[in-house]
Short mmCIF file of C-alpha atoms in Angstrom, two decimals:
data_model
loop_
_atom_site.label_atom_id
_atom_site.label_comp_id
_atom_site.label_asym_id
_atom_site.label_seq_id
_atom_site.Cartn_x
_atom_site.Cartn_y
_atom_site.Cartn_z
CA MET A 1 5.80 -10.89 -28.10
CA GLN A 2 3.97 -13.30 -25.85
CA SER A 3 5.34 -15.90 -23.53
CA SER A 4 3.91 -17.80 -20.62
CA GLY A 5 7.25 -18.20 -18.85
CA TRP A 6 9.52 -16.06 -16.71
CA LEU A 7 11.78 -14.11 -19.02
CA GLY A 8 14.00 -12.36 -16.48
CA PRO A 9 14.96 -8.70 -16.28
CA GLY A 10 16.13 -8.76 -19.88
CA ALA A 11 12.49 -8.78 -20.91
CA ALA A 12 12.50 -5.04 -20.53
CA ALA A 13 14.08 -4.85 -23.96
CA VAL A 14 11.38 -6.96 -25.59
CA PRO A 15 10.06 -5.04 -28.61
CA ALA A 16 6.52 -3.76 -28.43
CA PRO A 17 3.85 -5.62 -30.41
CA ALA A 18 3.08 -4.47 -33.91
CA PRO A 19 0.92 -1.30 -34.23
CA ALA A 20 -1.97 -3.34 -35.53
CA ALA A 21 -2.25 -4.99 -32.13
CA LYS A 22 -3.13 -1.66 -30.55
CA LYS A 23 -6.51 -1.63 -32.25
CA ALA A 24 -7.56 -5.01 -30.92
CA SER A 25 -9.42 -5.41 -27.65
CA PHE A 26 -6.88 -6.14 -24.96
CA ALA A 27 -9.38 -8.22 -23.03
CA ALA A 28 -9.93 -10.39 -26.10
CA SER A 29 -6.22 -10.99 -26.50
CA VAL A 30 -5.96 -12.09 -22.86
CA GLY A 31 -8.87 -14.47 -23.19
CA SER A 32 -7.47 -16.03 -26.34
CA THR A 33 -4.19 -16.97 -24.66
CA ALA A 34 -5.45 -18.00 -21.23
CA GLY A 35 -6.07 -21.61 -22.10
CA LYS A 36 -3.17 -22.03 -24.52
CA PRO A 37 -1.04 -25.07 -23.57
CA GLU A 38 2.59 -24.37 -22.74
CA THR A 39 5.02 -25.49 -25.40
CA PRO A 40 7.83 -27.76 -24.13
CA GLY A 41 10.94 -25.67 -23.58
CA GLU A 42 9.01 -22.41 -23.75
CA ARG A 43 9.55 -21.69 -20.09
CA LYS A 44 13.31 -21.23 -19.95
CA VAL A 45 13.94 -19.68 -16.55
CA GLY A 46 11.89 -20.01 -13.36
CA PHE A 47 11.71 -17.75 -10.33
CA ALA A 48 14.43 -19.20 -8.15
CA GLY A 49 14.05 -18.41 -4.51
CA ALA A 50 10.36 -19.20 -4.07
CA ALA A 51 11.46 -21.99 -1.77
CA GLU A 52 12.86 -19.37 0.59
CA ALA A 53 9.37 -18.82 1.97
CA THR A 54 9.37 -20.55 5.33
CA ASP A 55 6.78 -23.04 6.49
CA ALA A 56 6.75 -21.38 9.90
CA GLU A 57 4.65 -18.54 8.50
CA ASP A 58 2.02 -21.01 7.28
CA GLU A 59 0.53 -21.05 10.78
CA ILE A 60 -2.89 -19.45 10.44
CA MET A 61 -3.84 -17.14 13.28
CA ASN A 62 -7.46 -16.47 14.21
CA ARG A 63 -8.94 -13.64 12.14
CA GLU A 64 -10.04 -10.71 14.26
CA VAL A 65 -13.33 -9.03 13.62
CA PHE A 66 -12.99 -5.30 13.03
CA ALA A 67 -16.44 -4.57 14.43
CA ALA A 68 -15.27 -1.36 16.02
CA ALA A 69 -14.53 0.23 12.64
CA ARG A 70 -17.70 -0.09 10.59
CA ILE A 71 -18.39 2.26 7.69
CA SER A 72 -20.52 5.21 8.67
CA ALA A 73 -24.06 5.47 7.35
CA PRO A 74 -24.73 7.65 4.28
CA GLY A 75 -26.73 10.03 6.44
CA ASP A 76 -23.57 10.97 8.34
CA GLN A 77 -22.39 12.96 5.32
CA LYS A 78 -24.81 15.76 6.24
CA ALA A 79 -22.97 16.57 9.46
CA LYS A 80 -20.63 19.55 9.53
CA SER A 81 -16.88 19.18 9.88
CA LYS A 82 -15.05 20.68 12.84
CA PRO A 83 -13.66 24.22 12.52
CA GLY A 84 -10.02 24.33 11.52
CA LYS A 85 -10.06 20.88 9.95
CA VAL A 86 -9.47 20.41 6.23
CA ARG A 87 -12.48 18.64 4.74
CA TYR A 88 -12.03 16.55 1.60
CA ASP A 89 -14.64 15.34 -0.79
CA ASN A 90 -16.04 11.95 0.12
CA THR A 91 -15.44 10.30 -3.25
CA LEU A 92 -12.85 8.15 -1.45
CA GLY A 93 -15.43 6.89 1.05
CA GLU A 94 -17.63 8.01 3.95
CA VAL A 95 -16.33 10.89 6.08
CA VAL A 96 -15.69 9.80 9.68
CA PHE A 97 -17.64 12.31 11.79
CA LYS A 98 -18.00 12.41 15.56
CA ASP A 99 -21.21 10.39 15.51
CA SER A 100 -19.86 7.78 13.09
CA PRO A 101 -19.47 4.24 14.47
CA SER A 102 -15.76 4.28 13.61
CA HIS A 103 -15.03 7.70 15.17
CA THR A 104 -13.67 6.35 18.46
CA ILE A 105 -11.22 3.94 16.85
CA VAL A 106 -10.07 6.62 14.40
CA GLU A 107 -9.39 9.05 17.24
CA CYS A 108 -7.37 6.34 19.03
CA MET A 109 -5.36 5.80 15.84
CA LYS A 110 -4.70 9.53 15.45
CA LYS A 111 -3.56 9.99 19.06
CA GLY A 112 -1.29 6.97 18.83
CA LEU A 113 0.14 8.07 15.50
CA ARG A 114 0.90 11.57 16.73
CA LYS A 115 2.74 10.38 19.82
CA SER A 116 4.57 7.59 17.99
CA ILE A 117 5.81 9.87 15.19
CA LEU A 118 6.87 12.54 17.70
CA ASN A 119 8.77 9.99 19.76
CA ILE A 120 10.82 8.46 16.96
CA SER A 121 11.43 11.76 15.12
CA ASP A 122 13.47 13.29 17.93
CA GLU A 123 16.69 14.58 16.32
CA LYS A 124 18.69 13.16 19.22
CA LYS A 125 17.58 9.67 18.18
CA ALA A 126 18.94 9.94 14.63
CA ARG A 127 21.34 7.06 13.99
CA GLU A 128 22.16 4.26 11.60
CA LEU A 129 19.81 1.30 11.51
CA ASP A 130 20.83 -1.61 13.73
CA PRO A 131 19.70 -4.77 11.89
CA ARG A 132 20.20 -6.86 15.04
CA LYS A 133 17.27 -5.25 16.84
CA ASP A 134 15.53 -2.49 14.85
CA PHE A 135 13.54 -4.80 12.56
CA GLU A 136 11.96 -6.62 15.51
CA TYR A 137 11.63 -3.76 18.00
CA LYS A 138 8.17 -2.77 19.28
CA ALA A 139 7.34 0.52 21.01
CA LYS A 140 4.22 0.26 23.19
CA MET A 141 2.22 3.13 24.65
CA ARG A 142 -0.90 3.23 26.80
CA PHE A 143 -3.54 5.94 26.66
CA GLY A 144 -6.44 6.75 28.95
CA LYS A 145 -7.96 9.38 31.23
CA ASP A 146 -6.71 7.87 34.45
CA VAL A 147 -3.09 7.81 33.29
CA LYS A 148 -1.15 10.66 34.95
CA ALA A 149 2.42 10.00 33.78
CA SER A 150 4.05 12.22 31.20
CA ALA A 151 5.17 11.14 27.74
CA GLY A 152 8.80 10.94 28.92
CA THR A 153 8.20 8.62 31.88
CA HIS A 154 10.08 5.34 31.73
CA LYS A 155 8.61 2.02 32.68
CA GLY A 156 8.50 1.54 36.44
CA LYS A 157 9.30 5.18 37.29
CA GLY A 158 6.62 7.54 38.51
CA LYS A 159 6.54 11.32 38.15
CA ALA A 160 7.78 13.34 41.12
CA LYS A 161 4.89 14.64 43.19
CA GLY A 162 4.00 18.26 42.71
CA LYS A 163 6.23 18.74 39.66
CA LYS A 164 4.77 19.78 36.36
CA SER A 165 5.98 18.71 32.95
CA PRO A 166 7.57 21.52 30.90
CA ALA A 167 5.41 23.00 28.17
CA ARG A 168 5.99 21.58 24.70
CA SER A 169 5.16 22.73 21.22
CA PRO A 170 2.47 20.52 19.63
CA ILE A 171 4.94 19.45 16.93
CA SER A 172 8.14 19.36 19.01
CA PRO A 173 9.48 15.88 19.78
CA PRO A 174 9.66 14.87 23.45
CA ALA A 175 13.01 14.76 25.19
CA THR A 176 13.02 11.07 26.08
CA THR A 177 10.81 8.07 25.37
CA ASP A 178 10.81 4.38 26.10
CA ALA A 179 9.34 1.26 24.54
CA HIS A 180 6.76 1.18 27.32
CA ASP A 181 5.99 4.88 27.67
CA THR A 182 2.68 5.74 29.27
CA GLY A 183 0.53 8.11 27.27
CA GLU A 184 -0.66 11.48 28.41
CA GLY A 185 -4.26 11.91 29.44
CA THR A 186 -6.56 12.14 26.42
CA GLU A 187 -10.02 13.43 25.79
CA ALA A 188 -11.14 10.07 24.47
CA GLU A 189 -13.02 7.99 26.99
CA GLU A 190 -11.62 4.86 25.37
CA LYS A 191 -8.51 3.49 27.03
CA PHE A 192 -6.26 1.78 24.55
CA GLU A 193 -2.80 0.40 23.89
CA PHE A 194 -0.89 1.53 20.81
CA THR A 195 2.08 -0.34 19.33
CA SER A 196 4.56 0.92 16.75
CA TYR A 197 6.46 -1.86 14.99
CA ALA A 198 10.08 -1.23 13.96
CA PRO A 199 9.74 2.56 14.35
CA MET A 200 13.39 3.31 13.54
CA CYS A 201 13.18 1.24 10.36
CA TYR A 202 10.14 3.18 9.12
CA ARG A 203 11.75 6.47 10.11
CA HIS A 204 14.60 5.57 7.74
CA VAL A 205 12.12 4.60 5.01
CA ARG A 206 10.36 7.97 5.31
CA GLU A 207 13.68 9.81 5.24
CA PHE A 208 15.15 8.21 2.14
CA ILE A 209 11.83 8.51 0.29
CA GLY A 210 11.76 12.18 1.22
CA VAL A 211 8.73 12.36 3.54
CA ASP A 212 8.96 15.23 6.05
CA TRP A 213 7.90 13.87 9.43
CA ARG A 214 6.08 17.07 10.47
CA GLU A 215 3.98 17.18 7.29
CA PHE A 216 3.41 13.43 7.58
CA MET A 217 2.14 13.73 11.15
CA GLU A 218 0.00 16.81 10.51
CA GLU A 219 -1.69 15.31 7.46
CA LEU A 220 -2.49 12.08 9.30
CA CYS A 221 -3.61 13.64 12.57
CA ASN A 222 -5.22 16.97 11.64
CA ASN A 223 -7.31 15.97 8.63
CA GLU A 224 -10.69 14.33 8.48
CA TRP A 225 -10.49 10.67 7.51
CA THR A 226 -12.77 8.93 5.07
CA VAL A 227 -13.34 5.19 5.23
CA SER A 228 -14.32 2.54 2.70
CA GLY A 229 -14.06 -1.22 2.31
CA ALA A 230 -11.16 -2.90 0.49
CA GLY A 231 -12.93 -5.16 -1.96
CA LYS A 232 -13.62 -8.75 -0.88
CA SER A 233 -11.27 -8.64 2.11
CA SER A 234 -12.29 -7.66 5.63
CA ALA A 235 -9.81 -4.77 5.58
CA LEU A 236 -10.86 -1.14 5.81
CA LEU A 237 -9.20 1.72 3.96
CA TYR A 238 -8.96 5.10 5.65
CA PHE A 239 -7.84 8.11 3.62
CA ALA A 240 -6.12 11.02 5.38
CA GLY A 241 -6.47 13.59 2.63
CA ARG A 242 -5.22 12.21 -0.68
CA ARG A 243 -1.58 11.44 0.01
CA TYR A 244 -1.83 8.65 2.57
CA VAL A 245 -3.87 5.49 3.01
CA ILE A 246 -4.34 3.74 6.35
CA LYS A 247 -5.26 0.09 5.82
CA THR A 248 -6.29 -2.37 8.52
CA MET A 249 -4.62 -5.77 8.33
CA THR A 250 -5.26 -9.31 9.46
CA PRO A 251 -2.98 -10.71 12.18
CA GLU A 252 -1.44 -12.99 9.54
CA GLU A 253 -0.55 -10.03 7.31
CA SER A 254 0.92 -8.08 10.22
CA LYS A 255 3.07 -11.02 11.28
CA PHE A 256 4.19 -11.70 7.72
CA LEU A 257 5.20 -8.07 7.10
CA ARG A 258 7.37 -8.14 10.21
CA HIS A 259 8.91 -11.39 8.95
CA ILE A 260 9.93 -9.93 5.55
CA LEU A 261 10.60 -6.37 6.72
CA HIS A 262 14.38 -6.61 6.37
CA ARG A 263 14.00 -7.72 2.74
CA TYR A 264 11.41 -5.05 2.01
CA TYR A 265 13.59 -2.34 3.58
CA HIS A 266 16.61 -3.17 1.43
CA HIS A 267 14.54 -3.57 -1.75
CA VAL A 268 12.91 -0.16 -1.34
CA ARG A 269 16.24 1.41 -0.48
CA ASN A 270 17.85 -0.06 -3.61
CA ASN A 271 14.80 0.79 -5.76
CA PRO A 272 13.66 4.31 -4.77
CA HIS A 273 11.11 4.32 -7.61
CA THR A 274 9.72 0.88 -6.87
CA LEU A 275 6.11 0.23 -7.83
CA LEU A 276 5.52 -1.63 -4.55
CA PRO A 277 3.50 0.10 -1.81
CA LYS A 278 5.63 2.53 0.17
CA TYR A 279 5.01 1.60 3.78
CA PHE A 280 5.61 4.57 6.09
CA GLY A 281 4.62 2.94 9.37
CA HIS A 282 3.24 -0.28 10.85
CA TYR A 283 1.07 -0.06 13.97
CA SER A 284 -1.67 -1.68 16.01
CA VAL A 285 -4.33 -0.29 18.34
CA THR A 286 -6.04 -2.33 21.07
CA PRO A 287 -9.11 -0.69 22.68
CA GLN A 288 -9.58 -1.79 26.29
CA SER A 289 -13.32 -2.13 25.76
CA THR A 290 -12.95 -4.95 23.22
CA GLY A 291 -9.44 -6.24 23.86
CA LYS A 292 -9.11 -6.88 20.13
CA LYS A 293 -5.86 -5.84 18.51
CA ILE A 294 -6.32 -4.03 15.17
CA PRO A 295 -3.09 -3.94 13.15
CA PHE A 296 -2.80 -1.33 10.39
CA ILE A 297 -0.30 0.09 7.94
CA VAL A 298 0.22 3.64 6.65
CA MET A 299 1.21 3.81 2.98
CA ASN A 300 1.20 6.04 -0.08
CA ASN A 301 -1.91 6.59 -2.18
CA VAL A 302 -1.29 5.39 -5.75
CA PHE A 303 -3.97 7.83 -6.98
CA GLU A 304 -2.71 10.99 -5.31
CA ALA A 305 -2.61 12.13 -8.93
CA GLY A 306 -1.85 15.81 -8.39
CA GLY A 307 -5.56 16.51 -8.02
CA ASN A 308 -6.56 14.88 -11.31
CA HIS A 309 -9.84 12.97 -11.41
CA ILE A 310 -9.36 9.25 -12.04
CA SER A 311 -11.86 8.31 -14.74
CA GLU A 312 -11.35 4.54 -14.59
CA LYS A 313 -9.66 2.19 -12.12
CA TYR A 314 -8.49 -1.34 -12.82
CA ASP A 315 -7.25 -4.12 -10.54
CA LEU A 316 -5.05 -6.28 -12.79
CA LYS A 317 -3.59 -9.68 -11.83
CA GLY A 318 -2.97 -11.37 -15.18
CA SER A 319 -5.51 -14.12 -14.38
CA THR A 320 -8.79 -14.67 -16.21
CA VAL A 321 -11.06 -16.88 -14.08
CA GLY A 322 -13.68 -14.67 -12.45
CA ARG A 323 -11.89 -11.50 -13.50
CA PHE A 324 -14.97 -9.53 -14.55
CA ALA A 325 -16.20 -6.75 -12.27
CA ASN A 326 -19.77 -6.85 -10.99
CA PRO A 327 -22.04 -3.97 -12.06
CA ASP A 328 -21.86 -2.41 -8.59
CA GLU A 329 -18.05 -2.51 -8.37
CA ARG A 330 -16.18 0.73 -8.96
CA ILE A 331 -12.84 -0.95 -9.71
CA LEU A 332 -12.74 -2.96 -12.94
CA LYS A 333 -10.70 -6.11 -13.58
CA ASP A 334 -8.57 -7.87 -16.18
CA LEU A 335 -11.33 -8.85 -18.59
CA ASP A 336 -12.99 -5.42 -18.43
CA ILE A 337 -10.08 -3.43 -19.85
CA LYS A 338 -10.37 -2.55 -23.54
CA GLN A 339 -7.19 -0.59 -24.16
CA HIS A 340 -3.42 -0.63 -23.76
CA ILE A 341 -1.26 1.71 -21.68
CA LEU A 342 0.27 3.86 -24.41
CA ILE A 343 3.42 5.49 -23.03
CA GLY A 344 6.00 5.03 -25.79
CA PRO A 345 9.03 2.70 -26.07
CA ARG A 346 11.37 4.70 -23.82
CA ARG A 347 9.11 4.67 -20.76
CA ARG A 348 7.84 1.19 -21.57
CA LYS A 349 11.36 -0.19 -21.24
CA ILE A 350 11.83 1.49 -17.85
CA ILE A 351 8.51 0.50 -16.28
CA VAL A 352 8.63 -3.10 -17.51
CA ALA A 353 12.13 -3.47 -16.05
CA GLN A 354 10.87 -2.16 -12.69
CA ILE A 355 7.88 -4.51 -12.78
CA PHE A 356 10.23 -7.45 -13.30
CA ARG A 357 12.50 -6.37 -10.41
CA ASP A 358 9.55 -5.92 -8.04
CA SER A 359 7.95 -9.22 -9.06
CA HIS A 360 11.21 -11.07 -8.60
CA PHE A 361 11.44 -9.68 -5.06
CA LEU A 362 7.86 -10.77 -4.28
CA CYS A 363 8.58 -14.24 -5.62
CA LYS A 364 11.66 -14.60 -3.41
CA CYS A 365 9.46 -13.75 -0.42
CA GLY A 366 6.90 -16.41 -1.40
CA ILE A 367 4.20 -13.82 -2.19
CA MET A 368 1.38 -14.10 -4.71
CA ASP A 369 -2.11 -12.72 -5.41
CA TYR A 370 -0.92 -9.11 -5.74
CA SER A 371 -2.30 -6.70 -8.35
CA TYR A 372 -1.31 -3.78 -10.54
CA LEU A 373 -3.69 -0.95 -9.67
CA LEU A 374 -4.16 1.20 -12.77
CA GLY A 375 -5.87 4.58 -12.88
CA ILE A 376 -6.65 6.50 -16.07
CA HIS A 377 -7.26 10.24 -16.08
CA ARG A 378 -9.12 11.45 -19.17
CA PRO A 379 -9.07 15.23 -19.67
CA MET A 380 -12.39 16.94 -20.33
CA SER A 381 -10.99 20.12 -21.91
CA ALA A 382 -9.51 20.59 -25.39
CA ALA A 383 -6.32 22.01 -23.83
CA GLY A 384 -5.90 18.85 -21.75
CA ARG A 385 -6.28 16.65 -24.81
CA GLN A 386 -3.61 18.64 -26.67
CA ARG A 387 -1.02 18.35 -23.92
CA VAL A 388 2.34 16.86 -24.88
CA CYS A 389 5.08 15.36 -22.74
CA LEU A 390 7.68 18.06 -22.03
CA THR A 391 9.70 16.27 -19.33
CA HIS A 392 12.15 13.65 -20.57
CA TYR A 393 13.88 11.69 -17.81
CA ASP A 394 16.08 8.75 -18.69
CA ASP A 395 15.39 6.91 -15.44
CA GLU A 396 12.43 5.86 -13.28
CA ARG A 397 11.52 9.48 -12.54
CA CYS A 398 9.74 9.54 -15.90
CA LEU A 399 7.06 7.26 -14.40
CA GLN A 400 5.69 10.16 -12.31
CA ALA A 401 6.78 13.16 -14.38
CA ASP A 402 3.32 14.20 -15.64
CA ASP A 403 1.21 15.32 -12.68
CA GLY A 404 2.44 12.26 -10.79
CA GLY A 405 1.76 9.84 -13.67
CA MET A 406 2.64 9.08 -17.30
CA LEU A 407 1.16 11.06 -20.18
CA ASN A 408 -0.19 9.17 -23.16
CA GLU A 409 2.01 8.87 -26.25
CA GLY A 410 0.15 7.73 -29.35
CA GLY A 411 -3.24 6.14 -29.76
CA GLY A 412 -4.86 8.96 -31.72
CA LEU A 413 -7.47 11.48 -30.58
CA GLU A 414 -9.40 8.87 -28.61
CA HIS A 415 -6.64 8.63 -25.98
CA ALA A 416 -5.06 12.08 -26.36
CA GLY A 417 -4.09 13.70 -23.06
CA GLU A 418 -4.68 10.59 -20.95
CA ILE A 419 -2.49 10.24 -17.88
CA TYR A 420 -1.81 6.79 -16.42
CA TYR A 421 -1.23 6.15 -12.72
CA GLY A 422 -0.31 2.79 -11.29
CA GLY A 423 1.41 0.69 -8.66
CA ILE A 424 1.56 -2.84 -7.29
CA ILE A 425 -0.73 -3.42 -4.30
CA ASP A 426 -1.78 -6.17 -1.86
CA ILE A 427 1.70 -7.66 -1.45
CA LEU A 428 1.20 -9.42 1.89
CA GLN A 429 -0.44 -12.66 0.74
CA GLU A 430 1.96 -15.51 1.35
CA TYR A 431 1.51 -18.79 -0.51
CA THR A 432 0.24 -20.66 2.52
CA ALA A 433 -1.24 -24.12 2.96
CA ARG A 434 -4.69 -22.61 2.48
CA LYS A 435 -3.64 -21.09 -0.85
CA ARG A 436 -2.08 -24.39 -1.94
CA GLY A 437 -5.41 -26.04 -1.27
CA GLU A 438 -7.15 -23.33 -3.30
CA THR A 439 -4.77 -24.03 -6.19
CA LEU A 440 -5.63 -27.71 -6.08
CA LEU A 441 -9.41 -27.29 -5.86
CA LYS A 442 -9.80 -24.46 -8.38
CA GLY A 443 -7.36 -26.16 -10.73
CA ILE A 444 -9.79 -29.09 -10.94
CA THR A 445 -12.91 -27.04 -11.60
CA SER A 446 -11.36 -24.29 -13.77
CA ASP A 447 -8.51 -23.69 -16.17
CA ARG A 448 -5.46 -23.78 -13.91
CA LYS A 449 -3.58 -21.25 -16.04
CA GLY A 450 -6.34 -18.71 -15.50
CA ILE A 451 -6.90 -18.93 -11.73
CA SER A 452 -5.35 -16.40 -9.34
CA ALA A 453 -4.11 -18.90 -6.75
CA VAL A 454 -0.93 -20.31 -8.28
CA PRO A 455 2.60 -20.69 -6.82
CA PRO A 456 4.69 -17.49 -6.53
CA ASP A 457 7.00 -18.26 -9.48
CA GLU A 458 4.10 -18.98 -11.82
CA TYR A 459 2.19 -15.97 -10.54
CA ALA A 460 5.12 -13.60 -11.09
CA ALA A 461 5.84 -14.91 -14.59
CA ARG A 462 2.21 -14.55 -15.67
CA PHE A 463 1.88 -11.12 -14.03
CA CYS A 464 4.98 -9.76 -15.79
CA ASN A 465 4.07 -11.17 -19.20
CA PHE A 466 0.53 -9.80 -18.90
CA LEU A 467 1.73 -6.28 -18.15
CA GLN A 468 4.45 -6.20 -20.78
CA ARG A 469 1.85 -7.13 -23.41
CA MET A 470 -0.44 -4.41 -22.11
CA ILE A 471 2.11 -1.58 -21.99
CA LEU A 472 3.01 -0.11 -25.38
#
């Protein structure tokens, strides 16, 4: 069933297309409907709430240049990792070694993360979230060799002369902290300021998602990081092992996330199996040498995948204009995909319903230009191809029941044993004045129904209809 309009959450019960449609090229079916004119009355319900996006956020801040975090040269891969550190394969990017250009900024991030997580994870600080202040609270810390104060020193109070701080376990939380704590002396020559945004809010997010703060801190701070670019944007992606992704942000994205944080918090809390990125912390680091603030977010890795190799990756928006991948791109796009996601009617109903709920939330926040990141694991062994789904959940847990993904159901021997991983990414693009101008200009030169830059309600409707046609 195909429709170009917003169908609402009830669309989860839409019957799957006829079996014959499975054999057709999915890319061909998308192309054939992209330019189809909308029939009067076809669009019955629109995304109400798009007007809730405020014009105040349309103010464009100056983009900072992340020159301090360039990708290391291929030759750096030959260096040896430090003893005691877990070294991961560099298929996720270039390993950040000590002589890498981005090593200093990464070490600043790690030191700031360790102290910030320790500070907020103190059991004595456990309490209910206070919406009047916790969503806007900022905890600032300063690091550098010449700083002598302990981690528990409050702003404006020095340490008593001749007294030593009590010894602490490397993973034990400090007794007291303050929003303007001064960091302990570090080995890094770089002096820097580290800010944790809404730390109590993200502590709650980690707790109700089930992330242990000690494991979270150790994986971020004790592992080697790899770094790679994030497509066409200026952002950099750092991988701490395979569970967590650290992504740099523009000042506009950082400001916008803080603006919608209360909505995001309640949506994730009410939808524990949401397909949206799971943000575990929002921070910024400002090296004294450059004075440039680098905001970044820590989130889950969609392709953690239980160790399975991801054979193909797709970035899917539901648009068609320019949606072919270049030969040198590792992530394919809408018009490159030649198959459906074959997961059976039971799981199809559940995932489509969740896609509609998440898209409705994004529309209410005035967000567009997000993607569904799809990964396909194809087994190489005969045993892997003969695997059948043994876990049968009747709720959203079924979306990650098979090694963190969804096992193929149907499609014959060609797709036997495939496991599908996916999630919605890049959810911090507000429909700003710049994007409105892009809609106008590209709508003149290209088919308006096929461009990516369209208003949030149109974007969400097209995104949902695209995915529900693709999932069988």
